[in-house]
Tab-separated table of C-alpha atoms in Angstrom:
chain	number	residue	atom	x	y	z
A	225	UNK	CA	-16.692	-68.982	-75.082
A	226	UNK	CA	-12.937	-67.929	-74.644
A	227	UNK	CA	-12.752	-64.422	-72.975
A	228	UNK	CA	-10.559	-61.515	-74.752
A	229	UNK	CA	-7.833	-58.912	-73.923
A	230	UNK	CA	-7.474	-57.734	-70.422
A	231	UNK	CA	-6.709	-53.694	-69.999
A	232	UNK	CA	-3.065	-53.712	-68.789
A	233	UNK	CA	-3.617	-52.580	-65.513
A	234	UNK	CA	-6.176	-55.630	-64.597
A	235	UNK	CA	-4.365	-58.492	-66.668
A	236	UNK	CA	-2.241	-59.887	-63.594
A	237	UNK	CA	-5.628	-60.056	-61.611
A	238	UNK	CA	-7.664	-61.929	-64.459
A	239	UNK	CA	-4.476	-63.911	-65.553
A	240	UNK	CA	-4.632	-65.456	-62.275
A	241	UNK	CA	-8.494	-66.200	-62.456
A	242	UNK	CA	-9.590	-67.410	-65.939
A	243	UNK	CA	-6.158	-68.240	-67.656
A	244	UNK	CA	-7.562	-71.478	-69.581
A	245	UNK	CA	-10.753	-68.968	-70.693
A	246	UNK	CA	-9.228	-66.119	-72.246
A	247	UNK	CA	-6.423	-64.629	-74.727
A	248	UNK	CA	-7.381	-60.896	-74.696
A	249	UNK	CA	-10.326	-58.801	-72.815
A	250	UNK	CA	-9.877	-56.019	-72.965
A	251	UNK	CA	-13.415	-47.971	-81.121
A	252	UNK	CA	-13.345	-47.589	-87.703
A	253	UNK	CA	-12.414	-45.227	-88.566
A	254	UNK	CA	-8.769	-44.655	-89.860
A	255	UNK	CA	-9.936	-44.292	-93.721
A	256	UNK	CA	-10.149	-47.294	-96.101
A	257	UNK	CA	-6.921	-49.635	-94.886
A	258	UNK	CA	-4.657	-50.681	-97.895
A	259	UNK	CA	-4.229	-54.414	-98.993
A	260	UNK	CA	-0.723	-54.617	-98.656
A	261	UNK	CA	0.629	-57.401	-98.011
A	262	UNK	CA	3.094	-58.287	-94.199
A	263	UNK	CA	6.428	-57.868	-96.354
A	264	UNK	CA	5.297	-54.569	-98.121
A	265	UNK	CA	6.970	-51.236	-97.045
A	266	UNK	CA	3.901	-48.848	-96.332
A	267	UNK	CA	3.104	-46.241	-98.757
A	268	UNK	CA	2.834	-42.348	-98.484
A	269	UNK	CA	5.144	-41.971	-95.586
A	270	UNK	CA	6.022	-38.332	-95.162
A	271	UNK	CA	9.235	-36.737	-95.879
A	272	UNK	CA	11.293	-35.863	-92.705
A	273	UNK	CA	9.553	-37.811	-90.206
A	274	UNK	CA	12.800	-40.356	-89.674
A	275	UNK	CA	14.725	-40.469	-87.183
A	276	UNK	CA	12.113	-40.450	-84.872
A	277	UNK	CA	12.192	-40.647	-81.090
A	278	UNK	CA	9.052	-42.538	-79.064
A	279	UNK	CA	9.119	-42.313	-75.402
A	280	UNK	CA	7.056	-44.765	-73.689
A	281	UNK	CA	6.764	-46.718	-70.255
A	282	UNK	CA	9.321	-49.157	-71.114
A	283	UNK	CA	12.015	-46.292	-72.048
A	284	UNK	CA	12.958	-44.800	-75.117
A	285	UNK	CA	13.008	-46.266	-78.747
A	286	UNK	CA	14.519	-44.821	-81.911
A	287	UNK	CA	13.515	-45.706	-85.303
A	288	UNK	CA	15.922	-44.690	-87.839
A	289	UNK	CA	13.552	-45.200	-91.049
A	290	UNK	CA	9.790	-46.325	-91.864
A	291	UNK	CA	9.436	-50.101	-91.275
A	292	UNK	CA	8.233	-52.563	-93.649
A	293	UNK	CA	7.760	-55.406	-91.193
A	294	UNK	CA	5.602	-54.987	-87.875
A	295	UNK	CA	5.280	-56.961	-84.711
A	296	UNK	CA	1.776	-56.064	-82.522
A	297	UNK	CA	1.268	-57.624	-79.476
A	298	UNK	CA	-1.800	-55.743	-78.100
A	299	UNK	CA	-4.903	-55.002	-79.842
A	300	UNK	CA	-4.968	-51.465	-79.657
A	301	UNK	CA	-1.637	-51.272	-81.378
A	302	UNK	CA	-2.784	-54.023	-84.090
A	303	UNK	CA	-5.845	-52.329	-84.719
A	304	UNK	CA	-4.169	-48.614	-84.941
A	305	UNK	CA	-1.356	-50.393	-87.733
A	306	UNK	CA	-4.243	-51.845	-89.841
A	307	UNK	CA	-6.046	-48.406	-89.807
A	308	UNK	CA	-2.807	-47.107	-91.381
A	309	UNK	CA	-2.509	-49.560	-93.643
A	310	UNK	CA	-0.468	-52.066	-92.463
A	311	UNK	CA	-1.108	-55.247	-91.825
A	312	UNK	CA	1.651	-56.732	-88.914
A	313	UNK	CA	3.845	-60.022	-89.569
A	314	UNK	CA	2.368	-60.787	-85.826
A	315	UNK	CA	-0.185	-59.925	-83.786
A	316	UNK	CA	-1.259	-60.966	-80.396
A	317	UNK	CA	-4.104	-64.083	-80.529
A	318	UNK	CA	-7.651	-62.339	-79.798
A	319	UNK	CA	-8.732	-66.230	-78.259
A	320	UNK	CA	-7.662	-69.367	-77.364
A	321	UNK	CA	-9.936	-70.889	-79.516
A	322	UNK	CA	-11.946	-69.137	-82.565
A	323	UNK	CA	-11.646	-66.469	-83.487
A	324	UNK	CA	-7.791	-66.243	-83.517
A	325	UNK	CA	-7.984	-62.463	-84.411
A	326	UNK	CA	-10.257	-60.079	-83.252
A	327	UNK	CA	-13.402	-60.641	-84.907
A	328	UNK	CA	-13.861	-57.061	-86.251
A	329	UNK	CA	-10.573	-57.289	-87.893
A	330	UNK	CA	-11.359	-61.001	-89.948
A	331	UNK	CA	-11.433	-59.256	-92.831
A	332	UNK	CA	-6.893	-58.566	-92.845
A	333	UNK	CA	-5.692	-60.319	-90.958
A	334	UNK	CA	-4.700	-63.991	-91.524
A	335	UNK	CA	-3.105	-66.886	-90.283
A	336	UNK	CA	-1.207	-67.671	-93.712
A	337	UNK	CA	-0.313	-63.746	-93.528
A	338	UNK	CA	-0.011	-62.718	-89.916
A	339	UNK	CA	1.259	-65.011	-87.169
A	340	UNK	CA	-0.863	-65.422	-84.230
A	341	UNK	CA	1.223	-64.600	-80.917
A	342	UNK	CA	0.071	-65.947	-77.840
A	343	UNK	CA	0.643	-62.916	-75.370
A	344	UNK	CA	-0.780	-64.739	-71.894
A	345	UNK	CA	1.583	-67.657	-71.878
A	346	UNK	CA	5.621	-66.419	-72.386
A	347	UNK	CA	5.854	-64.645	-74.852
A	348	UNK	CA	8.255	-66.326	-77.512
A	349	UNK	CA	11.665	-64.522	-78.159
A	350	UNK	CA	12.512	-66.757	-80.968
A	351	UNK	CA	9.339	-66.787	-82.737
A	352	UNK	CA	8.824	-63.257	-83.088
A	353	UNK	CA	13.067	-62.904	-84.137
A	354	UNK	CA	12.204	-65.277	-87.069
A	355	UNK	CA	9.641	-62.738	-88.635
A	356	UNK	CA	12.432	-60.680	-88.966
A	357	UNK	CA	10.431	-57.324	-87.364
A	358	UNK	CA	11.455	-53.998	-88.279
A	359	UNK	CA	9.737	-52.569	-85.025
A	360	UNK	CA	7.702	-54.479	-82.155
A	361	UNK	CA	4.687	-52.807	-80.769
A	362	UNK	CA	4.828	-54.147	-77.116
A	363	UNK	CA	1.884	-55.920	-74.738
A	364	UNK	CA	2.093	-54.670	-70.759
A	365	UNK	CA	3.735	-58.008	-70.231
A	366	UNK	CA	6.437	-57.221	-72.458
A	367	UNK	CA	6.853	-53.622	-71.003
A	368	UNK	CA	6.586	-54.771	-66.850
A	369	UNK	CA	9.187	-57.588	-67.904
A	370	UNK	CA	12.716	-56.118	-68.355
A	371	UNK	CA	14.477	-59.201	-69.165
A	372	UNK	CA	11.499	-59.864	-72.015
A	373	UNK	CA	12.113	-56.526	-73.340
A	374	UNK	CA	15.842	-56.499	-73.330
A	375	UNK	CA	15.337	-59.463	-75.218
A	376	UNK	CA	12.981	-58.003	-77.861
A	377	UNK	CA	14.906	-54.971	-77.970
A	378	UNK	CA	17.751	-56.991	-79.516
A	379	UNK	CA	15.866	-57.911	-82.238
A	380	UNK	CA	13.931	-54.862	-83.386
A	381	UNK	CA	13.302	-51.132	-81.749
A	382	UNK	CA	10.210	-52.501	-78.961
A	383	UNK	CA	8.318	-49.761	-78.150
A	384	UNK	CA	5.990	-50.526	-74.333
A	385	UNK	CA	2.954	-49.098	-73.614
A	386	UNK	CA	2.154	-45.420	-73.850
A	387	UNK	CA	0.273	-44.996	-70.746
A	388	UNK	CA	0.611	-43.603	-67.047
A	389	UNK	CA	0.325	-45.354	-63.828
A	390	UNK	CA	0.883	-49.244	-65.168
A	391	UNK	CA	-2.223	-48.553	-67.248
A	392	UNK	CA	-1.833	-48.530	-71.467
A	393	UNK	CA	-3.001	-45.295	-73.823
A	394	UNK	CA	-5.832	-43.820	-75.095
A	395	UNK	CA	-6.973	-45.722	-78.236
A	396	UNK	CA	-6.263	-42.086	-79.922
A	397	UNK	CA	-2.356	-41.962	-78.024
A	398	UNK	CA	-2.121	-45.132	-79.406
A	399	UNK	CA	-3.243	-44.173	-82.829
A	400	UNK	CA	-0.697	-41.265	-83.409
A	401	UNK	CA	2.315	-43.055	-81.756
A	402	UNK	CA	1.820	-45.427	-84.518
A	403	UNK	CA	1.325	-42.532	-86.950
A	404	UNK	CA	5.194	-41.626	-85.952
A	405	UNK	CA	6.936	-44.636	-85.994
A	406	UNK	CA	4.762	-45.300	-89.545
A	407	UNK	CA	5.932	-42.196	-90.564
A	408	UNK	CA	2.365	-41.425	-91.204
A	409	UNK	CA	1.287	-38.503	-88.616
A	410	UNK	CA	-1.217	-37.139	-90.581
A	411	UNK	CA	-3.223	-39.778	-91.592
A	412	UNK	CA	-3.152	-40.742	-87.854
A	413	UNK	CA	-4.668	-37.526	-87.029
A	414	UNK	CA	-7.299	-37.613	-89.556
A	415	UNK	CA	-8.089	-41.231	-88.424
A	416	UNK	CA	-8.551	-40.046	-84.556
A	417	UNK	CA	-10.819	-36.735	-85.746
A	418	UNK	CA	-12.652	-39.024	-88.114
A	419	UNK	CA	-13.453	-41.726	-85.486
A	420	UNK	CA	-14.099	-38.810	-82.694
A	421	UNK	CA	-16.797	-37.458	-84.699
A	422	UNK	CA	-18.651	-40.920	-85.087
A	423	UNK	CA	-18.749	-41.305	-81.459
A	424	UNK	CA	-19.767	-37.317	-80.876
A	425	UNK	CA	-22.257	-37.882	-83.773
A	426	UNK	CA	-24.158	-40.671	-81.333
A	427	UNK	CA	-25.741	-37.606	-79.378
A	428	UNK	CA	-27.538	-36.351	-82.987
A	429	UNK	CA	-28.715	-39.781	-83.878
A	430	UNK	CA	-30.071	-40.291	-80.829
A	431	UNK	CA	-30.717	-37.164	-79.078
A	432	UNK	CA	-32.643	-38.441	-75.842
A	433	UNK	CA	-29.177	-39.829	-74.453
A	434	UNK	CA	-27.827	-35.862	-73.980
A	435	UNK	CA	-27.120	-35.414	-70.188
A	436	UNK	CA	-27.670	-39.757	-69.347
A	437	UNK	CA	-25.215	-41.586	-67.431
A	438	UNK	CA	-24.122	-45.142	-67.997
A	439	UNK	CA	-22.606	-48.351	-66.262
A	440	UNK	CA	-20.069	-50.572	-67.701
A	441	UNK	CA	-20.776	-53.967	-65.596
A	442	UNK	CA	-18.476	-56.879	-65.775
A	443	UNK	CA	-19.136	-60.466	-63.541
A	444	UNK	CA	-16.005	-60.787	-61.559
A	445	UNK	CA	-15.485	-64.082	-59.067
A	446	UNK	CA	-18.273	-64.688	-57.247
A	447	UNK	CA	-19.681	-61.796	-55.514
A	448	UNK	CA	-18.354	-59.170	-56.953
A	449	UNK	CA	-18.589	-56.666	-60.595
A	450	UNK	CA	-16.131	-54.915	-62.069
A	451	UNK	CA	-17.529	-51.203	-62.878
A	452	UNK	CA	-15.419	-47.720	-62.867
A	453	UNK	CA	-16.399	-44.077	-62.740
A	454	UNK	CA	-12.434	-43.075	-62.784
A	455	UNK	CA	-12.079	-39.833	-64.981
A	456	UNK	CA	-8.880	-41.241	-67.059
A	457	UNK	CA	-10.568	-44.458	-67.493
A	458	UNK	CA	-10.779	-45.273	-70.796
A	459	UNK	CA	-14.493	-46.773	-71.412
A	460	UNK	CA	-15.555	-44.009	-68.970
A	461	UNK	CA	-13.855	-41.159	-71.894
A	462	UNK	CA	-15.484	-42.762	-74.557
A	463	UNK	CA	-18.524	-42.786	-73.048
A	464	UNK	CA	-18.424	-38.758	-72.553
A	465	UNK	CA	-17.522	-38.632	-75.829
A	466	UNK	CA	-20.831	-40.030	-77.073
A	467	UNK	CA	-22.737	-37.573	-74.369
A	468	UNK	CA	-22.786	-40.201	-71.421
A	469	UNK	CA	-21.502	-39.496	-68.012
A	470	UNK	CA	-20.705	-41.839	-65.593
A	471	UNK	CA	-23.371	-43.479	-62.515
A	472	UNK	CA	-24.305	-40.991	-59.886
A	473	UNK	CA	-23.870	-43.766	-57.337
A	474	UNK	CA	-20.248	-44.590	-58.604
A	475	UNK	CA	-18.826	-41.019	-59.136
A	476	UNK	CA	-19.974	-40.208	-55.653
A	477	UNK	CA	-18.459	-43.351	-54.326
A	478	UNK	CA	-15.624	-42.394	-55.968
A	479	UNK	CA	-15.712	-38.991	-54.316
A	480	UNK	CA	-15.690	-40.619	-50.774
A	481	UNK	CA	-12.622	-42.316	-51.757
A	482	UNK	CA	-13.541	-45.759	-52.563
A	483	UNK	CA	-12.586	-47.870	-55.230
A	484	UNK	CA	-15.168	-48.561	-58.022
A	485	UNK	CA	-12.812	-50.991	-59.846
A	486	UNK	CA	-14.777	-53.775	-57.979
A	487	UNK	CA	-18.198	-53.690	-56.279
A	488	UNK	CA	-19.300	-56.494	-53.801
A	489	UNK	CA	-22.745	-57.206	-54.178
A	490	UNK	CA	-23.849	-55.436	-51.383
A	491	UNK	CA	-22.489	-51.952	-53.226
A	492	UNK	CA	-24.692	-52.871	-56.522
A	493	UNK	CA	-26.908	-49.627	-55.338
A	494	UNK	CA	-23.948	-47.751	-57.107
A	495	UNK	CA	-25.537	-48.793	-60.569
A	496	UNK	CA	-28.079	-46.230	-60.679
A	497	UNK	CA	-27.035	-44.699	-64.185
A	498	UNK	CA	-29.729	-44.257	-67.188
A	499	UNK	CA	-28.324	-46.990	-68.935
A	500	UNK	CA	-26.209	-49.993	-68.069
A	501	UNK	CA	-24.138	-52.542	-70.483
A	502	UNK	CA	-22.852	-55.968	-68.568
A	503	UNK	CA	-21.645	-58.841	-69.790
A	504	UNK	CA	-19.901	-61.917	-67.843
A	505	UNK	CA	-16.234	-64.031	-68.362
A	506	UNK	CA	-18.588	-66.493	-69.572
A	507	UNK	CA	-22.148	-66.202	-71.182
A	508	UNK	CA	-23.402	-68.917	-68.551
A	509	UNK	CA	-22.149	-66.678	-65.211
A	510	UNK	CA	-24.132	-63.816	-67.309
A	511	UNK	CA	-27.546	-66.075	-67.654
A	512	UNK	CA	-26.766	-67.176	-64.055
A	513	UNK	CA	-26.506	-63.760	-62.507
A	514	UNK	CA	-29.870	-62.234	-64.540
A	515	UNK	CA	-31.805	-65.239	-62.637
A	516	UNK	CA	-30.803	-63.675	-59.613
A	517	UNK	CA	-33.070	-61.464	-57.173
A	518	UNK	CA	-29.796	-59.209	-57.010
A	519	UNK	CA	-30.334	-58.435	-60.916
A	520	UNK	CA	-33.735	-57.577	-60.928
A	521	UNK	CA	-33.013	-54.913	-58.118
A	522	UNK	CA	-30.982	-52.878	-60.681
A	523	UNK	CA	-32.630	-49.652	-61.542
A	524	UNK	CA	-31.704	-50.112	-65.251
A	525	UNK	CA	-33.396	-53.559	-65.341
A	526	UNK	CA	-36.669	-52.445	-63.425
A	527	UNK	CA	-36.777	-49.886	-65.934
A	528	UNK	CA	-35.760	-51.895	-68.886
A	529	UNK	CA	-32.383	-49.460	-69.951
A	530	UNK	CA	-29.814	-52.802	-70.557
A	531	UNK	CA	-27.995	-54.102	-72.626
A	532	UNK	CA	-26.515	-57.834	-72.044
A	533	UNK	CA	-23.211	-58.201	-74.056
A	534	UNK	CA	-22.017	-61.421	-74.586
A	535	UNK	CA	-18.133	-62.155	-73.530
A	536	UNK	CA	-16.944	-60.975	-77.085
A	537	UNK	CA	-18.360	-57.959	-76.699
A	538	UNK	CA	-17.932	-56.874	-73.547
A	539	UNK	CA	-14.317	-57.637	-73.434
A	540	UNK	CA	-14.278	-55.137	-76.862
A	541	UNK	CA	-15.921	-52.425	-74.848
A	542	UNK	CA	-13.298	-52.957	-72.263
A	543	UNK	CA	-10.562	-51.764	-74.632
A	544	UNK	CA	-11.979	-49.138	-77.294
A	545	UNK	CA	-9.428	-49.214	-80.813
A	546	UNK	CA	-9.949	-47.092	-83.921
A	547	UNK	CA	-11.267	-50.069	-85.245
A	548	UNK	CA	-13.879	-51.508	-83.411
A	549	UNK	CA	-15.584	-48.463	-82.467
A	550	UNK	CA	-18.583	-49.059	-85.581
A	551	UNK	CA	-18.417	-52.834	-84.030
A	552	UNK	CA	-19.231	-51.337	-80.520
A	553	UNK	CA	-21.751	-49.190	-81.828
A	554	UNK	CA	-23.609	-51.357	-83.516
A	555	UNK	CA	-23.408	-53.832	-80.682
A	556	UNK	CA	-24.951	-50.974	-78.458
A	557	UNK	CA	-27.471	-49.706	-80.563
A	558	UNK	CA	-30.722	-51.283	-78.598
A	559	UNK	CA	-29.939	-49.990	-75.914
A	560	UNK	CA	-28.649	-46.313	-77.469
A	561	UNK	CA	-32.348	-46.879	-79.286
A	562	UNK	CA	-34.206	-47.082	-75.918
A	563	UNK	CA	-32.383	-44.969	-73.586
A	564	UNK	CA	-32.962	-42.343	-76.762
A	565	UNK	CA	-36.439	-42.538	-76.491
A	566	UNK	CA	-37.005	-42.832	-72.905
């Protein structure tokens, strides 16, 4: 199975080790998303919101009026366009093989519609200047490479990613940045409350989670998992936002200084949250790894408290968007279920 979107801040690292496996690894909210087509200007922009200024890792860009036609070349920016109801001339390919788009998205976005870009391999300058883009959202390759920008620049305003430290937004930055070049702030706004309070509503449907931690587990190369307890990671805030805090055994780690991006297996002792979610590049490194002795030393799999994702999923959960936050959740929702009730 093809792997999905890396977070900007790992994709050099897993680049390097699984190019010929994955596009993109990497929640909907946003109200009901409008059928119009790649060539139609956006309704109900509001009055006054042009010229508008967006400051972002790359630089500055300035978009002098709504735009009609949109380039997206990272998930999180295609997903937060489709929850305003656009769908882009381009967005960045979810996989190298099937599904092109990101599965939670099949239902706008289409090859005869939307041209698939591939955002691993270069980038190319003169396929994205013949859809004629009124504004590029750009992919951490396009904002770390100044000659790629310069050259997207040319053809439309190419706003880089939104984040600090080399590392992208907040799936709700992300959302309201789009809101203002859109021209559609408010919607953007209700879109991030509306998709906040499914994630905060986890905690009332299953009330037993209140005060649990949790584990994010990815298979690395052999040896070593890919977990984080950092308090601007991304997974780790949408976890509190459901009620979930992160492992004991990787905050204090953290504490002492040392890094919880990857754990060798001799630091899985870390994982001693109520609840754990892991998932592998491949499904048959996952199956490999649960054979193990290793495994079955986890406290969450003595005590039954996992969830195994399979590489779809888990490179979803790596990246939260406004739209695949009901696709997470219902993904999760055995193990929400039994860590509820334990």
């Amino acid at each position: 199975m093809a792997r999905h979107e890396a977070s900007p801040r790992t994709a050099n690292t897993l680049r390097a080790a699984a190019l010929g496996l994955v596009l993109v690894l990497l929640v909907a909210c946003g109200g009901n998303v409008q059928s119009a087509g790649p060539t139609a200007a956006p309704p109900s922009r509001q009055a006054g919101a042009f010229p508008v200024t967006i400051k972002h890792a790359a630089g500055e860009s300035r978009i002098e009026k709504a735009p009609a036609r949109v380039v997206a070349l990272s998930t999180g920016w295609v997903d937060a366009t489709l929850a305003l109801g656009v769908v882009p001339v381009a967005a960045n390919r979810w996989s190298t093989t099937q599904p092109v788009f990101a599965p939670w998205n099949a239902d706008l976005l289409k090859e005869a519609t939307t041209t698939p870009i591939n955002t691993v391999a270069d980038i190319s300058v003169e396929e994205i200047a013949k859809l004629r883009p009124d504004v590029i959202f750009g992919s951490y390759q396009v904002t770390s490479n100044k000659g790629l920008y310069a050259a997207l620049s040319k053809i439309a305003p190419t706003i880089g990613i939104i984040g600090a430290d080399n590392q992208d937004g907040t799936w709700q930055e992300i959302l309201l940045t789009v809101g203002k070049v859109l021209g559609k702030s408010a919607e953007a706004q209700a879109a991030v409350t509306k998709a906040e309070a499914s994630l905060s509503g986890v905690a009332t449907t299953y009330p037993g989670i209140k005060g649990k931690t949790v584990q994010y587990v990815v298979l690395r190369q052999p040896g070593t998992v890919q977990a984080g307890a950092k308090a601007n990671d991304h997974l780790v805030r949408f976890f509190q936002t459901m009620g979930l805090g992160p492992a004991p055994g990787l905050t204090a780690l953290e504490a002492k200084g040392g890094e919880t991006g990857f754990l060798s297996y001799e630091q899985l002792g870390a994982l001693d949250g109520d609840l754990m979610f892991i998932g592998g590049f491949s499904d048959e490194e996952m199956t490999a790894f649960e054979k193990s002795e290793l495994f079955k030393k986890i406290p969450t799999v003595r005590d039954g408290t996992y969830l195994v994702l399979d590489a779809e999923k888990i490179g979803a959960m790596r990246t939260p968007t406004v739209r695949n936050i009901p696709y997470l959740l219902d993904a999760m929702k055995p193990a929400l279920e039994k860590a509820g009730n334990a």
